Coordinates of C-alpha atoms in Angstrom, one line a residue:
S1 CA 16.4 12.1 0.3
A2 CA 12.8 14.3 1.8
E3 CA 12.7 16.2 -1.4
F4 CA 12.5 12.7 -3.2
Q5 CA 9.7 11.6 -0.1
E6 CA 8.3 15.2 -0.5
L7 CA 7.4 14.1 -4.3
F8 CA 5.6 10.4 -3.2
D9 CA 4.0 12.6 -1.0
N10 CA 2.4 15.4 -3.0
C11 CA 2.2 13.1 -6.5
D12 CA 0.1 10.1 -7.6
F13 CA 1.5 7.3 -9.9
V14 CA -0.2 7.2 -12.7
Q15 CA -0.4 4.5 -15.9
A16 CA 1.2 6.1 -19.8
D17 CA -1.1 8.1 -20.7
G18 CA -0.6 10.5 -17.5
N19 CA -4.2 10.7 -16.3
T20 CA -5.2 7.2 -15.0
V21 CA -4.1 7.2 -10.9
I22 CA -2.7 4.1 -10.3
D23 CA -4.6 2.5 -7.2
V24 CA -2.7 2.5 -3.9
G25 CA -3.1 -0.9 -3.4
T26 CA -1.0 -2.0 -6.6
S27 CA 1.8 -3.9 -5.6
D28 CA 3.3 -3.1 -8.7
K29 CA 3.8 0.8 -10.0
R30 CA 5.8 1.2 -13.0
V31 CA 4.7 1.8 -16.5
T32 CA 5.9 1.2 -19.5
V33 CA 6.3 5.5 -21.3
N34 CA 8.0 5.3 -24.6
G35 CA 9.1 2.3 -24.8
V36 CA 11.1 2.9 -21.0
L37 CA 9.8 0.7 -17.7
G38 CA 9.5 2.9 -14.6
L39 CA 7.6 5.2 -12.2
Y40 CA 5.5 7.8 -13.7
L41 CA 4.3 10.4 -10.9
K42 CA 1.7 13.0 -11.2
S43 CA 2.0 16.3 -8.9
K44 CA -1.3 16.8 -7.4
I45 CA -0.4 20.6 -6.8
N46 CA 0.6 21.3 -10.6
G47 CA -0.4 18.4 -13.1
N48 CA 2.9 18.9 -13.6
L49 CA 4.7 15.1 -15.0
L50 CA 8.0 13.3 -14.2
F51 CA 9.1 9.4 -14.9
F52 CA 11.6 8.0 -13.0
A53 CA 13.2 5.0 -16.1
C54 CA 14.0 1.8 -14.3
S55 CA 17.8 2.7 -14.5
G56 CA 19.8 -0.8 -12.4
Y57 CA 23.1 0.7 -11.3
G58 CA 26.7 0.9 -12.3
D59 CA 30.1 -1.4 -10.4
R60 CA 33.2 -0.8 -12.3
T61 CA 32.0 -2.4 -15.6
T62 CA 28.6 -3.6 -15.4
W63 CA 25.4 -2.8 -15.0
F64 CA 22.7 -3.8 -13.4
N65 CA 19.2 -5.0 -13.2
Y66 CA 18.6 -2.0 -16.0
G67 CA 15.0 -2.0 -17.4
S68 CA 13.8 -4.1 -13.8
Y69 CA 14.6 -1.6 -10.9
G70 CA 15.3 2.3 -10.2
N71 CA 17.9 3.8 -8.3
Y72 CA 19.1 7.3 -8.3
W73 CA 21.1 8.7 -5.7
S74 CA 19.8 11.9 -3.7
A75 CA 21.7 14.7 -2.5
S76 CA 21.9 13.3 0.8
F77 CA 25.5 12.3 2.3
I78 CA 25.3 10.3 5.5
S79 CA 28.8 9.8 5.7
D80 CA 31.6 10.6 2.6
R81 CA 31.0 7.1 1.9
Y82 CA 27.5 6.9 2.0
A83 CA 24.5 8.3 0.5
K84 CA 20.7 8.2 0.1
Y85 CA 18.8 7.1 -2.9
L86 CA 15.7 6.5 -4.2
F87 CA 15.1 2.6 -4.6
F88 CA 12.1 0.8 -7.0
R89 CA 11.4 -1.8 -8.1
G90 CA 8.1 -4.2 -8.7
N91 CA 6.5 -3.8 -5.1
S92 CA 9.1 -1.5 -3.3
V93 CA 9.4 2.5 -4.0
D94 CA 11.7 3.5 -1.2
P95 CA 13.2 6.9 -1.4
Q96 CA 15.4 6.3 2.1
Y97 CA 17.6 4.1 1.6
S98 CA 21.7 4.5 1.6
L99 CA 24.4 2.7 0.1
N100 CA 28.6 3.1 0.1
R101 CA 28.8 6.4 -3.2
H102 CA 31.1 3.9 -5.8
L103 CA 28.2 2.5 -7.4
G104 CA 27.5 4.1 -9.9
F105 CA 23.2 5.3 -9.7
P106 CA 22.4 7.9 -12.3
I107 CA 21.0 11.7 -11.0
R108 CA 17.8 12.8 -12.3
P109 CA 18.0 16.2 -13.4
V110 CA 15.5 19.0 -12.6
Y111 CA 14.7 22.0 -14.8
D112 CA 14.4 25.0 -13.2
P113 CA 14.5 28.7 -15.3
S114 CA 16.1 30.3 -12.6
L115 CA 18.9 29.1 -13.0
L116 CA 19.2 30.3 -16.4

């Protein structure tokens, strides 16, 4: 979860063009990229782009909020049953939420060439 926070501290929210910065005061920072709604971030350090789709979440046999909310697990466990995650919707982005781990959230893969 600290890495999610660091990511948001060091990135700007950008429009689908990958360059136009979204004003900090804009309540809904989600944009559509290649037909998918989500958060588009641009690094203030190296200019790389990162996209988080509005993934929703699964609970047993049903998927909820796909296309409107984003939920991504972090590697930060609170206990054997709870972990921190990134949550976002139209007017809220919070990388510090915690919830029961039985819910089906995606994990955002990160490419690291040093691991190859």
